[in-house]
C-alpha atoms as one frame of an Amber mdcrd trajectory, in Angstrom:
protein
 -17.043   1.127 -21.452 -17.887   2.189 -18.020 -15.631   1.037 -14.306 -16.695
   0.967 -11.125 -15.034   3.866  -9.795 -14.305   4.747  -5.619 -16.807   7.225
  -4.456 -14.367   8.681  -2.603  -9.954   8.098  -1.324 -10.868   8.875   2.613
  -7.643  10.396   4.897  -2.001   3.621   6.185  -1.248  -2.589   7.226  -1.592
  -4.807   4.848  -0.882  -7.242   5.001  -0.555  -8.784   6.546  -0.216 -10.285
   6.299   0.114  -8.610   5.564  -2.854  -9.831   5.258  -5.631  -6.711   4.180
  -8.265  -4.691   5.955 -10.657  -1.960   4.318 -14.609  -0.693   5.738 -15.998
   2.836   3.833 -17.669   4.499   2.607 -20.046   2.453  -0.418 -19.141   2.897
  -4.135 -20.346   4.305  -7.515 -20.103   3.873 -10.850 -18.384   6.093 -13.176
 -15.861   5.917 -16.755 -12.506   5.420 -16.715  -9.901   6.276 -19.348  -8.311
   2.813 -18.943  -7.877  -0.248 -17.085  -4.814   0.950 -15.139  -5.931   3.574
 -13.851  -9.640   2.057 -11.983  -6.700  -0.801 -11.393  -4.637   2.140  -9.052
  -7.473   3.967  -8.160  -9.323   0.868  -6.466  -5.913   0.012  -4.841  -5.259
   3.763  -3.543  -9.179   2.680  -1.877  -7.672   0.056  -0.424  -5.150   1.262
   0.517  -6.456   4.224   2.283  -9.043   2.686   4.281  -6.944   0.775   6.220
  -5.340   3.934   7.894  -5.277   5.086  11.256  -5.556   2.142  13.143  -1.660
   3.776  14.717  -0.678   0.864  16.540  -1.759  -2.918  17.766  -1.409  -6.444
  18.507  -2.454  -9.640  18.535  -2.181 -13.307  18.978  -1.661 -15.495  16.052
  -1.665 -18.845  15.131   0.423 -20.612  12.720  -1.134 -24.088  11.153   2.217
 -26.437   8.345   0.050 -28.564   6.612   1.504 -30.836   4.602  -0.152 -32.417
   1.584  -1.861 -35.699   3.119  -2.850 -33.573   5.824   0.066 -33.317   8.331
   0.016 -31.177  11.016   2.804 -28.786  13.109   1.751 -25.750  14.911   3.261
 -22.734  15.994   2.468 -19.469  17.919   3.389 -16.426  17.579   2.395 -12.450
  18.997   2.712  -9.207  16.328   2.392  -6.097  16.981   2.769  -3.298  14.552
   2.606   0.245  13.668   1.983   3.061  10.846   4.929   5.358  10.159   3.892
   8.309   8.585   4.697   9.175   5.204   6.476   5.461   4.728   5.446   1.754
   5.314   4.206   0.228   8.238   6.673  -1.261  11.118   5.694  -4.917  12.424
   7.366  -7.617  14.791   6.298 -11.322  15.098   7.712 -13.321  18.125   7.454
 -16.934  18.222   6.819 -17.814  21.665   5.681 -22.396  20.894   7.774 -24.640
  20.057  10.578 -25.593  22.262  12.788 -25.064  19.112  11.387 -21.591  17.996
  10.839 -19.970  20.685  12.207 -16.338  21.141  13.080 -16.199  17.507  11.986
 -12.990  16.063  11.050 -11.547  12.493  10.861  -6.921  12.759   9.523  -5.462
   9.284  10.884  -2.180   7.696   8.367  -1.638   4.897   8.668   1.183   2.497
   6.755   2.517   0.272   9.246   4.024  -3.026  12.332   1.846  -1.456  13.244
  -2.206  -0.716  12.117  -2.988   2.838  14.211  -4.133   5.534  13.228  -7.069
   7.090  15.467  -9.155  10.108  15.390 -11.852  11.215  17.108 -12.827  15.646
  17.469 -16.439  16.703  18.748 -17.126  19.773  20.017 -19.932  20.005  23.093
 -18.282  17.192  22.075 -14.989  19.731  22.705 -12.780  17.004  20.242 -10.708
  13.936  20.382 -11.501  10.679  19.456  -9.428   8.054  17.453 -10.233   4.640
  18.538  -9.311   1.971  15.376  -8.999  -0.647  16.896 -11.254  -3.953  16.169
 -13.614  -0.659  12.204 -12.011   0.631  11.100 -15.202  -1.587  12.438 -17.715
   0.499   9.984 -19.901   2.950   8.737 -17.372   6.129   9.993 -20.164   8.770
   8.742 -22.816   6.616   5.668 -21.630   5.741   3.283 -21.600   2.766   3.987
 -17.615   2.852   6.897 -16.323   1.351   9.276 -13.673   3.492   7.893 -10.905
   0.591   3.971 -12.470   1.962   4.287 -10.823   5.310   5.147  -7.193   4.418
   2.505  -4.690   4.152   1.242  -4.842  -0.066   2.337  -0.687  -0.588   0.605
   0.916  -3.587   3.852   2.400  -4.566   5.202  -0.807  -4.616   3.044  -2.789
  -8.028   1.324  -1.359 -11.284  -2.290  -2.260 -11.700  -4.776  -3.685 -14.537
  -8.746  -4.057 -13.550 -10.115  -7.081 -14.794 -13.300  -7.851 -14.248 -16.309
  -7.628 -11.551 -17.504 -11.342  -9.958 -19.192 -13.128  -7.058 -17.280 -13.736
  -4.584 -19.354 -15.727  -1.898 -22.339 -13.825  -1.091 -20.771  -9.892  -2.163
 -19.316  -8.673  -5.197 -15.969  -8.461  -5.882 -12.528  -5.981  -7.896 -10.378
  -8.181  -9.232  -7.115  -6.403 -11.154  -3.970  -7.506 -11.586  -1.213  -5.996
  -9.674   2.294  -6.445 -10.874   5.711  -6.172  -8.237   8.057  -3.788 -10.040
  10.774  -4.949  -7.711  13.356  -7.351 -10.030  13.765  -9.093  -6.588   9.991
 -10.182  -5.906   9.211 -14.120  -6.399   6.098 -13.402  -8.175   5.257 -12.377
 -11.674   2.308 -11.651 -11.406  -1.409 -11.364  -8.204  -4.869 -11.574  -8.922
  -6.375  -9.289  -6.727 -10.120 -10.173  -5.563 -11.237  -7.427  -2.878 -14.970
  -7.017  -1.755 -16.618  -3.826  -3.010 -18.436  -3.002  -0.446 -16.011  -3.091
   2.262 -12.661  -3.444   0.113 -11.595  -6.051   2.466  -9.191  -8.827   0.972
 -10.676 -11.341  -0.543  -8.537 -13.790  -2.235  -5.106 -12.911  -3.918  -3.487
 -15.500  -6.951   0.458 -15.696  -7.087   2.230 -16.718  -9.927   5.858 -16.822
 -10.520   8.401 -15.751 -12.850   7.781 -18.723 -15.296   3.655 -17.245 -14.896
   2.483 -20.128 -12.856   0.128 -20.175 -11.296   1.990 -21.271  -7.324  -0.689
 -20.185  -4.463  -3.381 -18.894  -3.824  -4.111 -16.963  -0.628  -8.370 -16.737
   0.730  -9.170 -14.638   3.948 -12.011 -15.315   5.638 -13.851 -14.499   9.084
 -13.159 -10.956   8.875 -14.361  -8.794  12.096 -14.271  -4.431  13.096 -12.409
  -3.016  14.534 -12.942   0.573  16.165 -15.475   1.377  13.914 -14.573   0.825
   9.972 -11.328  -1.101  11.146 -11.432  -4.712   9.538  -9.374  -7.876   9.945
  -9.272 -11.718   8.382  -9.015 -13.751  11.845  -8.273 -16.754   9.228  -5.711
 -16.348   6.209  -4.964 -18.871   4.403  -1.912 -20.267   1.903  -2.204 -23.349
   0.101   1.007 -24.127  -3.107  -0.153 -25.198  -5.678   2.779 -27.189  -6.371
   3.453 -28.431  -3.631   0.050 -29.412  -2.113   1.375 -27.926   1.085  -0.773
 -25.355   2.842  -0.483 -23.175   6.018  -2.959 -21.189   7.486  -2.841 -18.034
  10.377  -6.081 -18.176  12.689  -5.643 -14.563  14.402  -6.955 -13.617  17.553
  -7.158 -10.979  20.607  -6.458  -7.899  18.062  -6.358  -5.047  20.544  -5.372
  -1.540  18.731  -4.174   2.257  19.738  -2.174   0.561  22.744   1.382   2.481
  23.959   3.863   1.160  21.327   5.681   3.353  19.635   8.871   3.337  16.988
  11.464   2.231  18.946   9.548  -0.388  19.686  10.111  -1.755  16.338  14.582
  -1.238  16.017  17.668  -4.478  15.621  17.588  -3.846  19.646  13.978  -4.006
  20.376  14.390  -7.463  18.177  17.242  -8.317  19.941  15.007  -7.757  23.243
  11.853  -9.962  21.872  10.190 -12.260  24.482
């Protein structure tokens, strides 16, 4: 049996978020020993094609829809930074509506240990740490969990190549990844990556009972720095509740003057 394999691994984010942007060389077909090896190679290639953005800022509108289609909106700002040898760091700051203004969320993603997350609540004027066991909970009332808002580090999963299939006008690889952490809210995920640019097109999330819980679709990709791709519309649909949440991204700026000092608990308290 012959599998798809990336032509080369390029010499980190994503997340997006985590949400998940890659670009690079064409691919070729080579023999591989197992579906697990091919799945891991695809995940590594996708990660490598994210690297090199340095840091970035962006604006974000979060649209929350109930099962009747009624909407509410939240406006946020996001900043992110690459950390050599570790996972990326990011901070979300809420600007509107008034009842969540000043709320800020800080993430330190890690490759080989549990991610760290903190939430600043302006009404209480204190920082709340979100334990690993709580990260499957809803992020600010949306269909995204706290777990979903962290960069999906390759080391946090095991992988298995499933198949290639069309996805719209593109051809995608479908890979199953299984979280290693027992605190994850998911038993497994199916990930669709377009085989030309390695952009995440869709992810299906299965709960601990292996029921299809949610589907995330990423659209409207735009390229930055000649090779970094970002999705401008990410939709998460909950199949059990009928609710959905849409992230509308805009105003990306890369390689700004941010540094690691902008991603501390002290900086979280000062976020405005």
